[in-house]
XYZ file of C-alpha atoms in Angstrom:
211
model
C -22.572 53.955 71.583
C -21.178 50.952 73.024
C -18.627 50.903 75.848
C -16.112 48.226 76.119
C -15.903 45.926 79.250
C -12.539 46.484 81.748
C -10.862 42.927 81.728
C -10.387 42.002 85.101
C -7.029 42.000 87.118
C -5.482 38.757 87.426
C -6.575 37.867 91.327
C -3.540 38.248 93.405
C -4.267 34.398 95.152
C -4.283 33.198 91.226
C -1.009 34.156 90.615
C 0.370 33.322 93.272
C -0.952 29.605 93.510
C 0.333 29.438 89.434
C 3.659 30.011 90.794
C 3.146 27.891 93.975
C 2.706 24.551 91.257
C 4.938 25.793 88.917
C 7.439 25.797 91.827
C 6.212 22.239 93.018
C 6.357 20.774 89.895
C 9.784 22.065 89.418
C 10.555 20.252 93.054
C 8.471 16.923 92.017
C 9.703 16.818 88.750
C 13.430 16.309 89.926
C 13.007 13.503 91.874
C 10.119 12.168 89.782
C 10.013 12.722 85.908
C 6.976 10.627 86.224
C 5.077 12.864 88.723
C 1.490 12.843 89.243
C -0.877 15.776 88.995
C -2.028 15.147 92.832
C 2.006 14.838 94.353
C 2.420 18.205 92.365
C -0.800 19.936 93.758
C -0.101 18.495 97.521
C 3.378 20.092 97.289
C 1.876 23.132 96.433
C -0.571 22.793 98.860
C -3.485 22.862 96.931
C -6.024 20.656 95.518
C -5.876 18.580 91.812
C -9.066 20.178 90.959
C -7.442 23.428 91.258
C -4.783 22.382 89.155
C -7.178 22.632 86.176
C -7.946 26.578 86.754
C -4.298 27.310 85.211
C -3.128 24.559 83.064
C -5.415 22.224 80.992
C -3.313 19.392 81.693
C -0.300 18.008 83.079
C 1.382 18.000 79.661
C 1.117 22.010 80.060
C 2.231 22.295 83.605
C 5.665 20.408 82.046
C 5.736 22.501 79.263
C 5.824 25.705 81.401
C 8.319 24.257 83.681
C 10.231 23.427 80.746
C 10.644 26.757 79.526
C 10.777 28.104 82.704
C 14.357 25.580 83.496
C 15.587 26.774 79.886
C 15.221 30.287 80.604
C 16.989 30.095 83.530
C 19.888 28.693 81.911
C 20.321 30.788 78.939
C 20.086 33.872 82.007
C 22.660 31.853 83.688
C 25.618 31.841 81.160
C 25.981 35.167 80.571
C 28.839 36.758 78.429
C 32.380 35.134 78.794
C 35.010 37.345 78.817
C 38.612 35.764 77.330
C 40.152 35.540 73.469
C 40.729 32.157 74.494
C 37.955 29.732 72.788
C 39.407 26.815 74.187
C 38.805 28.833 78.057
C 35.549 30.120 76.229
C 34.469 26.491 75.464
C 35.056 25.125 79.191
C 33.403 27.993 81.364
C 30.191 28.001 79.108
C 30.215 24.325 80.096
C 30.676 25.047 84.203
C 28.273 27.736 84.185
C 25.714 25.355 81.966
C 26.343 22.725 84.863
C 26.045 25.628 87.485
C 22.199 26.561 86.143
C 21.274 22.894 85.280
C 22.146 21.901 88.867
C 19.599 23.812 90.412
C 17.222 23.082 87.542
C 17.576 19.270 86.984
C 14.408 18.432 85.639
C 16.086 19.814 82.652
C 18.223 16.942 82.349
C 15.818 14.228 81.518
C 12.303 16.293 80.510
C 14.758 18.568 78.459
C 17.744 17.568 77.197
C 16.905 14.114 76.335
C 12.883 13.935 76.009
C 10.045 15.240 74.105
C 10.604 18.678 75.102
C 13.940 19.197 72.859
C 12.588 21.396 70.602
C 11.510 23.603 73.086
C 14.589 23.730 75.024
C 16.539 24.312 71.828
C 14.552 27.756 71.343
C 14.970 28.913 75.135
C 18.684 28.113 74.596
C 19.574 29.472 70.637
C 21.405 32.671 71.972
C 23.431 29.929 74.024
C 23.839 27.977 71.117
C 24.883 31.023 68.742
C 27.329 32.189 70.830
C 29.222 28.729 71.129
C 28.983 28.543 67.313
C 31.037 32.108 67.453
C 33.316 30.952 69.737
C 34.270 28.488 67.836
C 34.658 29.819 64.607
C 37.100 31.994 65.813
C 39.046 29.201 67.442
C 39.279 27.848 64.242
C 40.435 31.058 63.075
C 43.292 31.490 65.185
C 44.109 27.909 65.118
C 43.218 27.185 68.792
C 40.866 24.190 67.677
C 40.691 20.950 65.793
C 40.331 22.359 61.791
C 40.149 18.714 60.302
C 35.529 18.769 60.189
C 33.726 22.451 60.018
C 33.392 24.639 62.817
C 29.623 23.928 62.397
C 30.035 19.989 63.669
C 32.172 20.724 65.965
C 29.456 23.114 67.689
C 27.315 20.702 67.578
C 30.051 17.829 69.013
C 31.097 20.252 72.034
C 27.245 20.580 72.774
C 26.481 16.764 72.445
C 29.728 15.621 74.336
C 28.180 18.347 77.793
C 24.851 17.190 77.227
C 25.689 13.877 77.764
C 27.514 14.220 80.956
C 24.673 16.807 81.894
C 22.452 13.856 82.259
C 24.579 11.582 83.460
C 25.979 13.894 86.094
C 22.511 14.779 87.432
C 22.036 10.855 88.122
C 25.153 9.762 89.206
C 25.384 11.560 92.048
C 28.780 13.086 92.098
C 29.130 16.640 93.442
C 28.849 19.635 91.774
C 32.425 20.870 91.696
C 33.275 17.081 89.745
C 30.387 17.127 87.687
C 30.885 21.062 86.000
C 34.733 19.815 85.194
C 33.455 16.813 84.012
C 31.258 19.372 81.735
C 34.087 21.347 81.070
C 36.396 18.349 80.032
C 33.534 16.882 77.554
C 33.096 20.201 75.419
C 36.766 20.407 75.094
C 37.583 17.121 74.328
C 34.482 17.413 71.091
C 36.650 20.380 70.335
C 39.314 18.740 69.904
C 41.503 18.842 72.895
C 43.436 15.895 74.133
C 42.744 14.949 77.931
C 46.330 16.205 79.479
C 45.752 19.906 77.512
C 41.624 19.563 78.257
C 42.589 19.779 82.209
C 45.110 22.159 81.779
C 42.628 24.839 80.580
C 39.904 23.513 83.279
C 42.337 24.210 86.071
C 43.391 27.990 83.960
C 39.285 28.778 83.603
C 38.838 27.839 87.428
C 42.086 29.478 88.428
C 41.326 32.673 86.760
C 38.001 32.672 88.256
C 35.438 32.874 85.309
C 33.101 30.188 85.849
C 31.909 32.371 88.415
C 31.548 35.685 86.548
């Protein structure tokens, strides 16, 4: 009879130097899109070679800070409590701001690179319930009817996006940049810019951004 072999516990010292450069690369990464494998493994404290004993290259290290960001958002936006889409539509877009700001290698490795596609999957729940939101919008006639609810899901997403990335560059504070956010999805909604800040300064007022 044969016996099988125990597979051996992860080493506590492993697991804690993958988080050590997963946290560093996070940290480089934001500064640095272009960060090299020895800047990340310095931050970390810990040597290039070593590096190699948990991701096979620096494309992987990315990828798994990548998912790690997108994660984080989609945890971040939680459920949004209101009947009003248009309200809906602008705190999704202050809490997206509020989870991007403290992951902003998201903006340029994510939102706008190669890792789209990846992204995209971390964030579908996001993605599906903006889609609901707006259909009932539509419904009750709280948003623009004249293209499918469909594009303008996907017009509300590409209108935050953009000021995503331009907000993480621009330098502008956080409190400017998430109603900048806010004022992008609404306005691919539909929403003229006098109505647009009237439901920023309702969604602030009321105190669900922060939910």
């Amino acid at each position: 009879m044969t016996t099988s072999t125990p597979e051996r516990p992860v080493r506590r010292d492993a697991t804690r130097n993958r988080a050590a450069l997963i946290d560093a690369a996070m940290a480089e990464l934001r500064h640095d899109p272009d960060a090299s494998l020895d800047a990340i493994a310095a931050r970390a404290g810990l040597s290039r070679r070593s590096v190699y004993g948990h991701f096979a290259t620096r494309e992987d290290l990315v990828l798994t800070v990548v998912e790690a960001g997108a994660a984080r958002i989609a945890q971040g936006i939680g459920t949004v409590d209101t009947d009003d889409s248009r309200v809906a539509i602008a705190t999704i877009g202050a809490r997206l701001w509020a989870s991007v700001s403290h992951v902003r290698v998201m903006a340029d490795l994510a939102v706008r690179g190669p890792y789209r596609s990846t992204v995209a999957s971390a964030l579908a729940p996001i993605r599906r319930t903006l889609r609901d939101v707006i259909e009932d919008g539509v419904s009750r006639g709280q948003l623009r009817r004249d293209i499918p609810p469909a594009v303008v899901a996907r017009l509300v997403e590409d209108a935050a996006l953009t000021v995503l990335g331009e907000a993480t560059h621009s330098g502008i504070d956080d409190d400017e940049a998430a109603r900048l956010v806010m004022l992008a999805g609404l306005s691919g909604a539909g929403l003229g810019w006098q109505e647009a800040g009237l439901v920023v300064e309702e969604t602030l007022r009321n105190g669900l951004v922060n939910a």
